[in-house]
PDB file of C-alpha atoms in Angstrom:
ATOM      1  CA  ASP L   1      16.885 -31.914 -26.073  1.00 63.00           C
ATOM      2  CA  ALA L   2      15.393 -28.388 -25.411  1.00 83.00           C
ATOM      3  CA  GLY L   3      14.001 -27.886 -21.859  1.00 94.00           C
ATOM      4  CA  VAL L   4      11.072 -25.595 -20.998  1.00 97.00           C
ATOM      5  CA  ILE L   5      11.517 -22.263 -22.661  1.00 97.00           C
ATOM      6  CA  GLN L   6      10.203 -19.038 -21.107  1.00 98.00           C
ATOM      7  CA  SER L   7      10.031 -15.558 -22.337  1.00 97.00           C
ATOM      8  CA  PRO L   8      10.799 -12.894 -21.628  1.00 97.00           C
ATOM      9  CA  ARG L   9      13.551 -13.376 -19.152  1.00 97.00           C
ATOM     10  CA  HIS L  10      13.065 -10.021 -17.495  1.00 97.00           C
ATOM     11  CA  GLU L  11      10.193  -7.597 -17.672  1.00 97.00           C
ATOM     12  CA  VAL L  12      10.041  -4.098 -16.218  1.00 98.00           C
ATOM     13  CA  THR L  13       6.726  -2.243 -16.565  1.00 97.00           C
ATOM     14  CA  GLU L  14       4.525   0.415 -15.085  1.00 97.00           C
ATOM     15  CA  MET L  15       1.718  -0.140 -12.968  1.00 97.00           C
ATOM     16  CA  GLY L  16      -1.664  -0.563 -15.182  1.00 96.00           C
ATOM     17  CA  GLN L  17       0.156  -2.057 -18.102  1.00 97.00           C
ATOM     18  CA  GLU L  18      -0.582  -5.465 -19.518  1.00 97.00           C
ATOM     19  CA  VAL L  19       2.078  -8.058 -19.068  1.00 98.00           C
ATOM     20  CA  THR L  20       2.252 -11.367 -21.169  1.00 98.00           C
ATOM     21  CA  LEU L  21       4.475 -14.094 -20.140  1.00 98.00           C
ATOM     22  CA  ARG L  22       5.059 -17.069 -22.640  1.00 98.00           C
ATOM     23  CA  CYS L  23       6.190 -20.645 -22.125  1.00 98.00           C
ATOM     24  CA  LYS L  24       7.050 -23.558 -24.505  1.00 98.00           C
ATOM     25  CA  PRO L  25       6.855 -26.785 -22.702  1.00 97.00           C
ATOM     26  CA  ILE L  26       9.005 -30.009 -23.338  1.00 96.00           C
ATOM     27  CA  SER L  27       7.525 -31.833 -26.325  1.00 95.00           C
ATOM     28  CA  GLY L  28       5.379 -34.837 -25.307  1.00 92.00           C
ATOM     29  CA  HIS L  29       4.628 -33.633 -21.754  1.00 92.00           C
ATOM     30  CA  ASP L  30       0.974 -33.899 -20.881  1.00 90.00           C
ATOM     31  CA  TYR L  31       0.877 -31.245 -17.839  1.00 91.00           C
ATOM     32  CA  LEU L  32       1.945 -27.537 -17.713  1.00 94.00           C
ATOM     33  CA  PHE L  33       2.069 -25.360 -14.640  1.00 95.00           C
ATOM     34  CA  TRP L  34       2.361 -21.883 -13.960  1.00 96.00           C
ATOM     35  CA  TYR L  35       4.128 -20.916 -10.564  1.00 96.00           C
ATOM     36  CA  ARG L  36       5.046 -17.501  -8.916  1.00 96.00           C
ATOM     37  CA  GLN L  37       7.906 -17.329  -6.546  1.00 96.00           C
ATOM     38  CA  THR L  38       8.405 -14.573  -3.866  1.00 94.00           C
ATOM     39  CA  MET L  39      10.663 -14.449  -0.829  1.00 89.00           C
ATOM     40  CA  MET L  40       7.593 -13.957   1.232  1.00 88.00           C
ATOM     41  CA  ARG L  41       5.348 -16.722  -0.070  1.00 88.00           C
ATOM     42  CA  GLY L  42       7.730 -19.146  -1.761  1.00 90.00           C
ATOM     43  CA  LEU L  43       6.644 -20.991  -4.744  1.00 93.00           C
ATOM     44  CA  GLU L  44       2.932 -20.766  -5.332  1.00 91.00           C
ATOM     45  CA  LEU L  45       0.995 -22.778  -7.959  1.00 91.00           C
ATOM     46  CA  LEU L  46      -1.335 -20.421  -9.920  1.00 94.00           C
ATOM     47  CA  ILE L  47      -2.740 -22.774 -12.590  1.00 94.00           C
ATOM     48  CA  TYR L  48      -2.013 -25.972 -14.338  1.00 93.00           C
ATOM     49  CA  PHE L  49      -3.146 -27.538 -17.506  1.00 94.00           C
ATOM     50  CA  ASN L  50      -3.605 -31.256 -18.562  1.00 91.00           C
ATOM     51  CA  ASN L  51      -3.568 -31.959 -22.255  1.00 93.00           C
ATOM     52  CA  ASN L  52      -4.085 -28.263 -22.818  1.00 94.00           C
ATOM     53  CA  VAL L  53      -7.204 -28.053 -20.444  1.00 95.00           C
ATOM     54  CA  PRO L  54      -7.091 -25.977 -17.563  1.00 94.00           C
ATOM     55  CA  ILE L  55      -7.557 -28.205 -14.420  1.00 90.00           C
ATOM     56  CA  ASP L  56      -7.007 -26.058 -11.411  1.00 88.00           C
ATOM     57  CA  ASP L  57      -6.910 -22.314 -11.383  1.00 91.00           C
ATOM     58  CA  SER L  58      -7.565 -21.951  -7.659  1.00 88.00           C
ATOM     59  CA  GLY L  59      -4.100 -20.281  -7.154  1.00 89.00           C
ATOM     60  CA  MET L  60      -4.861 -17.386  -9.666  1.00 93.00           C
ATOM     61  CA  PRO L  61      -4.756 -14.446  -7.473  1.00 87.00           C
ATOM     62  CA  GLU L  62      -7.745 -12.501  -9.055  1.00 84.00           C
ATOM     63  CA  ASP L  63      -9.560 -11.741 -12.292  1.00 90.00           C
ATOM     64  CA  ARG L  64      -6.515  -9.642 -13.496  1.00 95.00           C
ATOM     65  CA  PHE L  65      -4.661 -12.798 -14.101  1.00 97.00           C
ATOM     66  CA  SER L  66      -5.521 -15.294 -16.862  1.00 97.00           C
ATOM     67  CA  ALA L  67      -3.859 -18.168 -18.613  1.00 97.00           C
ATOM     68  CA  LYS L  68      -4.238 -20.075 -21.756  1.00 97.00           C
ATOM     69  CA  MET L  69      -2.939 -23.066 -23.622  1.00 97.00           C
ATOM     70  CA  PRO L  70      -4.087 -22.828 -27.377  1.00 97.00           C
ATOM     71  CA  ASN L  71      -1.990 -25.985 -28.060  1.00 95.00           C
ATOM     72  CA  ALA L  72       0.403 -28.528 -26.719  1.00 95.00           C
ATOM     73  CA  SER L  73       3.418 -26.438 -27.385  1.00 95.00           C
ATOM     74  CA  PHE L  74       2.647 -22.919 -26.146  1.00 97.00           C
ATOM     75  CA  SER L  75       1.023 -21.174 -23.044  1.00 98.00           C
ATOM     76  CA  THR L  76       0.601 -17.728 -21.767  1.00 98.00           C
ATOM     77  CA  LEU L  77       0.141 -16.016 -18.597  1.00 98.00           C
ATOM     78  CA  LYS L  78      -1.520 -12.601 -18.816  1.00 98.00           C
ATOM     79  CA  ILE L  79      -1.844  -9.873 -16.052  1.00 97.00           C
ATOM     80  CA  GLN L  80      -3.905  -6.996 -16.992  1.00 96.00           C
ATOM     81  CA  PRO L  81      -3.721  -4.384 -15.429  1.00 96.00           C
ATOM     82  CA  SER L  82      -0.450  -5.009 -13.535  1.00 96.00           C
ATOM     83  CA  GLU L  83       0.104  -3.976 -10.061  1.00 96.00           C
ATOM     84  CA  PRO L  84       3.453  -3.399  -8.048  1.00 97.00           C
ATOM     85  CA  ARG L  85       2.520  -6.366  -5.816  1.00 95.00           C
ATOM     86  CA  ASP L  86       2.718  -8.650  -8.883  1.00 96.00           C
ATOM     87  CA  SER L  87       6.450  -8.294  -8.996  1.00 97.00           C
ATOM     88  CA  ALA L  88       7.860 -11.777  -8.625  1.00 97.00           C
ATOM     89  CA  VAL L  89       9.631 -14.632 -10.713  1.00 98.00           C
ATOM     90  CA  TYR L  90       7.123 -16.593 -12.684  1.00 98.00           C
ATOM     91  CA  PHE L  91       7.952 -20.111 -13.511  1.00 98.00           C
ATOM     92  CA  CYS L  92       6.484 -22.373 -16.008  1.00 97.00           C
ATOM     93  CA  ALA L  93       7.087 -26.181 -15.661  1.00 96.00           C
ATOM     94  CA  SER L  94       5.972 -29.238 -17.483  1.00 94.00           C
ATOM     95  CA  SER L  95       5.769 -32.672 -16.549  1.00 90.00           C
ATOM     96  CA  LEU L  96       4.840 -36.304 -18.151  1.00 87.00           C
ATOM     97  CA  ILE L  97       2.415 -37.669 -15.536  1.00 77.00           C
ATOM     98  CA  GLY L  98       0.341 -40.070 -17.795  1.00 66.00           C
ATOM     99  CA  SER L  99       1.751 -43.007 -19.783  1.00 63.00           C
ATOM    100  CA  GLY L 100       4.032 -44.117 -17.063  1.00 64.00           C
ATOM    101  CA  GLY L 101       5.550 -40.716 -16.524  1.00 63.00           C
ATOM    102  CA  THR L 102       7.604 -40.049 -13.344  1.00 68.00           C
ATOM    103  CA  GLY L 103       5.716 -36.673 -12.311  1.00 77.00           C
ATOM    104  CA  GLU L 104       8.987 -34.944 -12.294  1.00 86.00           C
ATOM    105  CA  LEU L 105       8.787 -31.223 -12.825  1.00 91.00           C
ATOM    106  CA  PHE L 106      10.970 -29.515 -15.400  1.00 94.00           C
ATOM    107  CA  PHE L 107      11.122 -25.843 -14.727  1.00 96.00           C
ATOM    108  CA  GLY L 108      12.039 -22.986 -17.106  1.00 97.00           C
ATOM    109  CA  GLU L 109      14.465 -20.337 -16.172  1.00 96.00           C
ATOM    110  CA  GLY L 110      11.695 -18.055 -15.074  1.00 97.00           C
ATOM    111  CA  SER L 111      10.509 -14.608 -15.982  1.00 98.00           C
ATOM    112  CA  ARG L 112      11.411 -11.921 -13.529  1.00 97.00           C
ATOM    113  CA  LEU L 113       8.592  -9.241 -13.557  1.00 98.00           C
ATOM    114  CA  THR L 114       9.107  -5.883 -11.809  1.00 98.00           C
ATOM    115  CA  VAL L 115       6.014  -3.642 -11.815  1.00 97.00           C
ATOM    116  CA  LEU L 116       6.854   0.004 -10.943  1.00 96.00           C
TER     117      LEU L 116
ATOM    118  CA  THR Y  16      -1.457 -21.637   5.523  1.00 56.00           C
ATOM    119  CA  GLN Y  17       1.570 -23.611   4.315  1.00 64.00           C
ATOM    120  CA  LEU Y  18       1.079 -27.343   3.773  1.00 81.00           C
ATOM    121  CA  LEU Y  19       4.642 -28.202   3.951  1.00 91.00           C
ATOM    122  CA  GLU Y  20       6.931 -26.648   6.656  1.00 94.00           C
ATOM    123  CA  GLN Y  21      10.512 -26.726   6.026  1.00 96.00           C
ATOM    124  CA  SER Y  22      13.222 -26.040   8.476  1.00 96.00           C
ATOM    125  CA  PRO Y  23      15.674 -24.285   9.029  1.00 97.00           C
ATOM    126  CA  GLN Y  24      14.790 -21.495   6.661  1.00 95.00           C
ATOM    127  CA  PHE Y  25      18.667 -20.376   6.411  1.00 97.00           C
ATOM    128  CA  LEU Y  26      21.531 -22.413   7.006  1.00 97.00           C
ATOM    129  CA  SER Y  27      25.143 -21.160   6.648  1.00 97.00           C
ATOM    130  CA  ILE Y  28      27.901 -23.764   7.302  1.00 97.00           C
ATOM    131  CA  GLN Y  29      31.579 -24.231   6.548  1.00 97.00           C
ATOM    132  CA  GLU Y  30      32.828 -26.701   3.865  1.00 97.00           C
ATOM    133  CA  GLY Y  31      33.107 -30.231   5.396  1.00 97.00           C
ATOM    134  CA  GLU Y  32      30.340 -29.930   7.862  1.00 97.00           C
ATOM    135  CA  ASN Y  33      27.306 -32.169   8.033  1.00 97.00           C
ATOM    136  CA  LEU Y  34      23.720 -30.886   8.045  1.00 97.00           C
ATOM    137  CA  THR Y  35      20.015 -31.992   8.098  1.00 98.00           C
ATOM    138  CA  VAL Y  36      17.017 -30.125   6.695  1.00 98.00           C
ATOM    139  CA  TYR Y  37      13.419 -31.039   7.562  1.00 97.00           C
ATOM    140  CA  CYS Y  38      10.129 -31.174   5.682  1.00 96.00           C
ATOM    141  CA  ASN Y  39       7.006 -31.655   7.776  1.00 95.00           C
ATOM    142  CA  SER Y  40       3.264 -31.681   7.285  1.00 91.00           C
ATOM    143  CA  SER Y  41       0.192 -32.709   9.006  1.00 88.00           C
ATOM    144  CA  SER Y  42      -0.959 -34.242   5.793  1.00 86.00           C
ATOM    145  CA  VAL Y  43      -0.180 -37.590   4.177  1.00 87.00           C
ATOM    146  CA  PHE Y  44       1.427 -37.476   0.809  1.00 87.00           C
ATOM    147  CA  SER Y  45       1.481 -40.260  -1.762  1.00 85.00           C
ATOM    148  CA  SER Y  46       4.904 -39.247  -2.700  1.00 87.00           C
ATOM    149  CA  LEU Y  47       7.416 -36.543  -1.972  1.00 91.00           C
ATOM    150  CA  GLN Y  48      10.059 -34.810  -4.055  1.00 93.00           C
ATOM    151  CA  TRP Y  49      13.154 -32.718  -3.159  1.00 96.00           C
ATOM    152  CA  TYR Y  50      14.358 -30.077  -5.584  1.00 96.00           C
ATOM    153  CA  ARG Y  51      17.547 -27.821  -5.640  1.00 97.00           C
ATOM    154  CA  GLN Y  52      17.421 -24.425  -6.865  1.00 97.00           C
ATOM    155  CA  GLU Y  53      20.453 -22.212  -7.836  1.00 94.00           C
ATOM    156  CA  PRO Y  54      20.162 -18.467  -8.374  1.00 90.00           C
ATOM    157  CA  GLY Y  55      18.521 -17.188 -11.666  1.00 90.00           C
ATOM    158  CA  GLU Y  56      17.371 -20.689 -12.398  1.00 94.00           C
ATOM    159  CA  GLY Y  57      14.348 -23.053 -12.003  1.00 96.00           C
ATOM    160  CA  PRO Y  58      14.294 -26.013  -9.436  1.00 96.00           C
ATOM    161  CA  VAL Y  59      15.811 -29.080 -10.481  1.00 96.00           C
ATOM    162  CA  LEU Y  60      14.627 -32.560  -9.088  1.00 94.00           C
ATOM    163  CA  LEU Y  61      17.072 -34.436  -6.982  1.00 96.00           C
ATOM    164  CA  VAL Y  62      14.813 -37.407  -5.812  1.00 94.00           C
ATOM    165  CA  THR Y  63      11.349 -38.857  -5.303  1.00 91.00           C
ATOM    166  CA  VAL Y  64      10.394 -40.900  -2.515  1.00 92.00           C
ATOM    167  CA  VAL Y  65       7.219 -43.003  -2.495  1.00 88.00           C
ATOM    168  CA  THR Y  66       7.241 -45.533   0.431  1.00 90.00           C
ATOM    169  CA  GLY Y  67       7.006 -44.792   4.134  1.00 92.00           C
ATOM    170  CA  GLY Y  68      10.259 -45.336   5.708  1.00 93.00           C
ATOM    171  CA  GLU Y  69      12.132 -45.263   2.289  1.00 94.00           C
ATOM    172  CA  VAL Y  70      15.773 -43.965   2.310  1.00 96.00           C
ATOM    173  CA  LYS Y  71      17.614 -42.964  -0.909  1.00 96.00           C
ATOM    174  CA  LYS Y  72      21.124 -41.912  -1.523  1.00 96.00           C
ATOM    175  CA  LEU Y  73      22.406 -39.518  -4.091  1.00 94.00           C
ATOM    176  CA  LYS Y  74      26.248 -39.454  -3.486  1.00 95.00           C
ATOM    177  CA  ARG Y  75      26.690 -37.381  -0.190  1.00 97.00           C
ATOM    178  CA  LEU Y  76      23.037 -36.668  -0.025  1.00 97.00           C
ATOM    179  CA  THR Y  77      20.492 -39.101   2.025  1.00 97.00           C
ATOM    180  CA  PHE Y  78      16.940 -38.578   1.681  1.00 97.00           C
ATOM    181  CA  GLN Y  79      14.356 -40.067   4.202  1.00 96.00           C
ATOM    182  CA  PHE Y  80      10.563 -40.379   3.946  1.00 95.00           C
ATOM    183  CA  GLY Y  81       8.737 -40.742   7.104  1.00 94.00           C
ATOM    184  CA  ASP Y  82       6.863 -43.896   8.149  1.00 93.00           C
ATOM    185  CA  ALA Y  83       3.732 -42.122   8.064  1.00 92.00           C
ATOM    186  CA  ARG Y  84       4.576 -40.337   4.954  1.00 90.00           C
ATOM    187  CA  LYS Y  85       3.998 -37.151   6.360  1.00 91.00           C
ATOM    188  CA  ASP Y  86       7.495 -35.814   6.794  1.00 93.00           C
ATOM    189  CA  SER Y  87      10.842 -36.088   5.094  1.00 96.00           C
ATOM    190  CA  SER Y  88      14.551 -35.162   5.684  1.00 97.00           C
ATOM    191  CA  LEU Y  89      17.738 -34.420   3.655  1.00 98.00           C
ATOM    192  CA  HIS Y  90      21.075 -35.023   5.128  1.00 98.00           C
ATOM    193  CA  ILE Y  91      24.304 -33.986   3.489  1.00 97.00           C
ATOM    194  CA  THR Y  92      27.623 -35.201   4.486  1.00 97.00           C
ATOM    195  CA  ALA Y  93      30.832 -33.235   4.298  1.00 97.00           C
ATOM    196  CA  ALA Y  94      29.023 -30.278   2.540  1.00 97.00           C
ATOM    197  CA  GLN Y  95      30.789 -28.452  -0.282  1.00 97.00           C
ATOM    198  CA  PRO Y  96      30.301 -24.989  -1.615  1.00 96.00           C
ATOM    199  CA  GLY Y  97      28.780 -26.701  -4.892  1.00 95.00           C
ATOM    200  CA  ASP Y  98      25.729 -27.677  -2.445  1.00 96.00           C
ATOM    201  CA  THR Y  99      24.770 -24.100  -1.972  1.00 96.00           C
ATOM    202  CA  GLY Y 100      21.392 -23.462  -3.041  1.00 97.00           C
ATOM    203  CA  LEU Y 101      17.711 -23.289  -2.173  1.00 97.00           C
ATOM    204  CA  TYR Y 102      16.323 -26.873  -1.271  1.00 98.00           C
ATOM    205  CA  LEU Y 103      12.691 -27.295  -1.703  1.00 97.00           C
ATOM    206  CA  CYS Y 104      10.393 -30.366  -0.601  1.00 95.00           C
ATOM    207  CA  ALA Y 105       7.162 -30.839  -2.744  1.00 93.00           C
ATOM    208  CA  GLY Y 106       4.461 -33.224  -1.965  1.00 89.00           C
ATOM    209  CA  ILE Y 107       1.468 -34.792  -3.707  1.00 80.00           C
ATOM    210  CA  ASP Y 108      -1.409 -34.822  -1.329  1.00 68.00           C
ATOM    211  CA  ARG Y 109      -2.912 -38.123  -1.193  1.00 60.00           C
ATOM    212  CA  GLY Y 110      -6.364 -36.652  -1.479  1.00 59.00           C
ATOM    213  CA  SER Y 111      -5.724 -34.212  -4.097  1.00 59.00           C
ATOM    214  CA  THR Y 112      -6.161 -34.144  -7.918  1.00 57.00           C
ATOM    215  CA  LEU Y 113      -3.452 -35.868 -10.004  1.00 59.00           C
ATOM    216  CA  GLY Y 114      -0.559 -33.471 -10.645  1.00 61.00           C
ATOM    217  CA  ARG Y 115      -1.371 -31.093  -7.627  1.00 73.00           C
ATOM    218  CA  LEU Y 116       2.067 -30.636  -6.137  1.00 82.00           C
ATOM    219  CA  TYR Y 117       2.511 -28.506  -2.907  1.00 85.00           C
ATOM    220  CA  PHE Y 118       5.900 -26.814  -2.314  1.00 91.00           C
ATOM    221  CA  GLY Y 119       7.494 -25.877   0.941  1.00 92.00           C
ATOM    222  CA  ARG Y 120       9.286 -22.471   1.004  1.00 93.00           C
ATOM    223  CA  GLY Y 121      12.467 -23.918   1.167  1.00 95.00           C
ATOM    224  CA  THR Y 122      15.849 -24.064   3.178  1.00 97.00           C
ATOM    225  CA  GLN Y 123      18.625 -21.613   1.819  1.00 97.00           C
ATOM    226  CA  LEU Y 124      21.814 -23.280   2.257  1.00 97.00           C
ATOM    227  CA  THR Y 125      25.141 -21.441   2.008  1.00 97.00           C
ATOM    228  CA  VAL Y 126      28.357 -23.541   2.146  1.00 97.00           C
ATOM    229  CA  TRP Y 127      31.588 -21.371   2.831  1.00 96.00           C
ATOM    230  CA  PRO Y 128      34.867 -22.657   1.478  1.00 95.00           C
TER     231      PRO Y 128
END
């Protein structure tokens, strides 16, 4: 079975540009999470969805960040405009928590973003 | 403020040595998970502990959940180079919304041959 698929794997952009990161969760999972990982702050939860509905976006740094989940098989994280301090690895993860799921998070391979 | 504190932050040992890493909090967790992350990849779940005092073994890895469900430890016996990676603990806060998982910053383990 395919795991969580993220794209792009690497993105280098200039300050001020729009960045869109994409995620395809595991089919049948009811939760989707966006995390950001840096050396300084570790893994930070940005936002998570339950059945495509945003539940907690308190981790989104500021209005420059937005996330959508238009359907059960696709989510995007957008940064507009991007800044150098946004440089990090962004992970998408999905989980089955309802219907007797274990709550295990399945992570994608991450999108490494570098903003110059 | 980090809800989960992991120690040590870095650990570098020789093959064959034993080690213990810790995950501590002032909060009570309904369950706690341990993940391992290798370079260029996402974290992968090793184990979930749910009951206070619970001990789980996964080959050479032993996981323990504190009696008060505020802390956990991971002990590795006879470490091997393949154990190298970032070990992350993650807890579901008893008082938080379902699905809200808090991660520690991790322990970076390097095992030299």
